[in-house]
Amino acid sequence: MVKDKCILAYSGGLDTSVCIKYLQLLHNLDVITVTVDCGQNDDFKEIENRSKEIGAVQHYYVDAKEEFVNEYISHCIKANGLYENQYPLGTALARPLIAKKVVEISNKENAKTIAHGSTGKGNDQVRFDITIKSLNPNLRIIAPIRDMNLTRDIEIQFAKEHNIPISTEVKKYSIDMNIWGRSIEGGDLENPFVEPPEDCFKFIKFNNSDVGYLEIEYEKGLPITADGKRMDLVDLINYINFKAGSYGVGIVDHIEDRIIGIKSREVYECPAAIVLIQAHQDLEKMVLTSHELRFKHIVDQQWSWMTYSGLWQDPLLNDLDKFIDATQNRVTGKVKMRMQNGSMRIVGRESKFSLYKNDLATYSSDSIFDQQLGKGFVELWGLQSITANSIAINLNKKENKGDEQ
Ligand code: ARG
């Protein structure tokens, strides 16, 4: 009898490897695995072999690096996308793209079921399920780890029993990686007081105390050159990951509020994301009006929250992107950074759209600003505050008099 097909989003890691077997054994499905390359630099041939070895009937490799960078990360840069002001959303951005690719293959293969390896405790289940259902509400979704309430130790046990290969890194931490960063969870890091050991990082170097400079040029909100060299966005991000990482820049270690309410300790290694967002933000401060900046900050935060919480397909996100795009026309110019021992500081910026005017700002006699304008402005600016305070002072006086009588 012909079995039904199931398309599994397959990273090659522990969770998704265990899923192949469970889908075969428990659901009696033919499993087709799909590995989406978002710049995780894995050995994709080995992943394909592993998938076949565990029992998948077919495997797809999808190179989505360009799409990831141009359709997802580029929006994140323009939106200064940082969840809770810290996390540049690497994992959160890749999930809707992986879901999209898996849905495309389910259409091609005429499969009615999609599976993913998310647990029931994390954010990824939300991102996968909502994107899949938004793209095709008729698909059935199976998430074996969540459905069966599996824990990591049970999975490792199951993997051993069924000869599923697991790497030593997997045993120590749960890692998700793509070109926008590495998310490192689990193991010793579950104690939020324990400092992340150096061995959980790939790009970050701890033995370099040299000073390094990095110059990035932006055009309409997107980086186009690094250190004077024009590169496409994929190469530019890779270049900065290595360079900033070699000066120790790019670690985020914070307590994060997951969508489902759990607080978790998250460690990220994301040099390019941190550098590109910070430099972009700095350039915006030079070219946008204070009114634009104040409002865009609210939009940026909403954008980050929606991206984090799996609402990539919601019409509002698209509307926010349109607003953000409209603000980026003047975000063109250069930003210079100095890096040393894990710290990064912006030390210079320039733009032909700069609203910074030296002849207004200067304290020297070249100033064209008429200081006498200041007096009237201050009077009007403080009018209500001063009035409110004088009412309070007068009422106080009256009350004090009353007390004396
Ligand atoms: N907390 C981050 C997020 O929700 C990282 C999740 C890491 N995922 C993983 N499968 N290890 O985006």
Coordinates of C-alpha atoms in Angstrom, one line a residue, residues 148-300:
M148 CA 4.8 13.5 22.7
N149 CA 6.2 15.8 25.3
L150 CA 9.7 14.6 24.6
T151 CA 12.7 15.9 26.6
R152 CA 16.3 16.1 25.4
D153 CA 17.5 13.1 27.5
I154 CA 14.7 10.9 26.2
E155 CA 15.6 12.0 22.6
I156 CA 19.2 11.2 23.2
Q157 CA 18.2 7.8 24.6
F158 CA 15.9 7.1 21.6
A159 CA 18.6 8.2 19.2
K160 CA 21.1 5.7 20.7
E161 CA 18.5 2.9 20.6
H162 CA 17.8 3.6 16.9
N163 CA 21.4 4.3 15.8
I164 CA 20.7 7.9 15.0
P165 CA 24.0 9.7 14.9
I166 CA 24.4 12.7 17.3
S167 CA 27.4 15.2 17.4
T168 CA 29.2 16.1 20.6
E169 CA 28.2 19.7 20.3
V170 CA 24.6 18.5 20.3
K171 CA 25.1 16.8 23.6
K172 CA 26.4 20.0 25.2
Y173 CA 24.1 22.7 23.8
S174 CA 21.1 23.3 21.5
I175 CA 22.4 25.4 18.7
D176 CA 20.6 27.1 15.8
M177 CA 22.7 28.9 13.3
N178 CA 22.4 30.9 10.2
I179 CA 24.2 33.8 8.5
W180 CA 22.5 36.3 10.9
G181 CA 23.9 34.6 14.0
R182 CA 24.1 31.6 16.3
S183 CA 21.6 30.9 19.1
I184 CA 23.0 28.8 21.9
E185 CA 20.8 27.3 24.6
G186 CA 20.8 24.5 27.1
G187 CA 23.5 22.6 29.0
D188 CA 25.4 24.7 31.6
L189 CA 23.8 27.9 30.1
E190 CA 20.5 27.0 31.8
N191 CA 21.9 28.4 35.0
P192 CA 21.7 32.1 34.3
F193 CA 24.6 32.9 36.6
V194 CA 27.0 30.7 34.7
E195 CA 29.2 32.6 32.3
P196 CA 29.1 31.1 28.8
P197 CA 32.3 29.1 28.3
E198 CA 34.5 30.2 25.4
D199 CA 33.9 26.9 23.6
C200 CA 30.3 27.7 22.8
F201 CA 31.4 30.4 20.3
K202 CA 32.6 30.1 16.8
F203 CA 33.4 33.6 15.5
I204 CA 34.4 35.3 18.8
K205 CA 38.1 35.4 19.6
F206 CA 39.1 36.0 23.2
N207 CA 42.9 36.2 22.7
N208 CA 43.1 39.4 20.7
S209 CA 43.5 42.8 22.3
D210 CA 44.4 44.7 19.2
V211 CA 42.4 47.7 18.1
G212 CA 40.5 47.3 14.8
Y213 CA 38.5 49.7 12.6
L214 CA 35.6 48.9 10.4
E215 CA 33.9 51.3 7.9
I216 CA 30.5 50.6 6.4
E217 CA 28.7 52.5 3.7
Y218 CA 24.9 52.4 3.5
E219 CA 22.7 53.3 0.6
K220 CA 19.0 53.8 1.3
G221 CA 19.3 51.9 4.6
L222 CA 21.3 48.9 3.4
P223 CA 25.0 48.3 3.7
I224 CA 26.8 48.3 0.3
T225 CA 30.5 48.4 1.2
A226 CA 32.7 47.2 4.1
D227 CA 36.2 48.7 4.5
G228 CA 35.8 50.3 1.1
K229 CA 35.1 47.1 -0.7
R230 CA 31.7 46.7 -2.5
M231 CA 30.2 43.3 -1.7
D232 CA 26.8 41.7 -2.0
L233 CA 24.9 41.4 1.3
V234 CA 25.8 37.7 1.8
D235 CA 29.5 38.3 1.5
L236 CA 29.4 41.5 3.5
I237 CA 27.6 39.8 6.4
N238 CA 30.1 36.9 6.3
Y239 CA 33.0 39.4 6.2
I240 CA 31.8 41.3 9.3
N241 CA 31.0 38.1 11.2
F242 CA 34.6 37.2 10.9
K243 CA 36.2 40.6 11.3
A244 CA 34.1 41.9 14.2
G245 CA 34.1 38.4 15.8
S246 CA 37.9 38.4 15.7
Y247 CA 37.9 41.5 18.0
G248 CA 35.4 39.8 20.3
V249 CA 32.4 41.8 19.2
G250 CA 29.0 40.2 18.9
I251 CA 27.9 38.3 22.1
V252 CA 24.5 38.9 23.5
D253 CA 23.6 37.2 26.8
H254 CA 20.2 38.1 28.2
I255 CA 17.0 37.0 29.9
E256 CA 14.3 36.7 27.2
D257 CA 10.6 36.6 27.4
R258 CA 9.4 33.8 25.1
I259 CA 6.0 34.2 23.4
I260 CA 4.5 31.5 25.5
G261 CA 5.4 33.3 28.7
I262 CA 8.5 31.4 29.9
K263 CA 11.6 33.5 30.7
S264 CA 14.7 31.9 29.3
R265 CA 18.4 32.7 29.3
E266 CA 19.6 33.1 25.8
V267 CA 23.1 33.4 24.4
Y268 CA 23.7 34.7 20.9
E269 CA 26.8 35.1 18.8
C270 CA 25.9 37.6 16.1
P271 CA 28.8 40.0 15.2
A272 CA 27.5 41.2 11.8
A273 CA 23.9 41.7 13.1
I274 CA 25.0 43.8 16.1
V275 CA 27.5 45.9 14.0
L276 CA 25.1 46.5 11.1
I277 CA 22.1 47.4 13.2
Q278 CA 24.1 49.7 15.5
A279 CA 25.8 51.5 12.6
H280 CA 22.4 51.8 10.8
Q281 CA 20.8 53.3 13.9
D282 CA 23.6 55.8 14.2
L283 CA 23.3 56.9 10.6
E284 CA 19.5 57.3 11.0
K285 CA 20.1 59.7 13.9
M286 CA 22.1 61.9 11.6
V287 CA 19.7 62.0 8.6
L288 CA 16.2 61.7 10.1
T289 CA 14.3 64.4 11.9
S290 CA 13.7 64.0 15.6
H291 CA 10.0 63.5 14.8
E292 CA 10.8 60.7 12.3
L293 CA 13.1 59.1 14.8
R294 CA 10.6 59.1 17.6
F295 CA 7.8 57.6 15.6
K296 CA 10.1 55.1 13.8
H297 CA 11.4 53.8 17.1
I298 CA 7.8 52.8 18.0
V299 CA 7.4 51.1 14.6
D300 CA 10.7 49.3 14.9

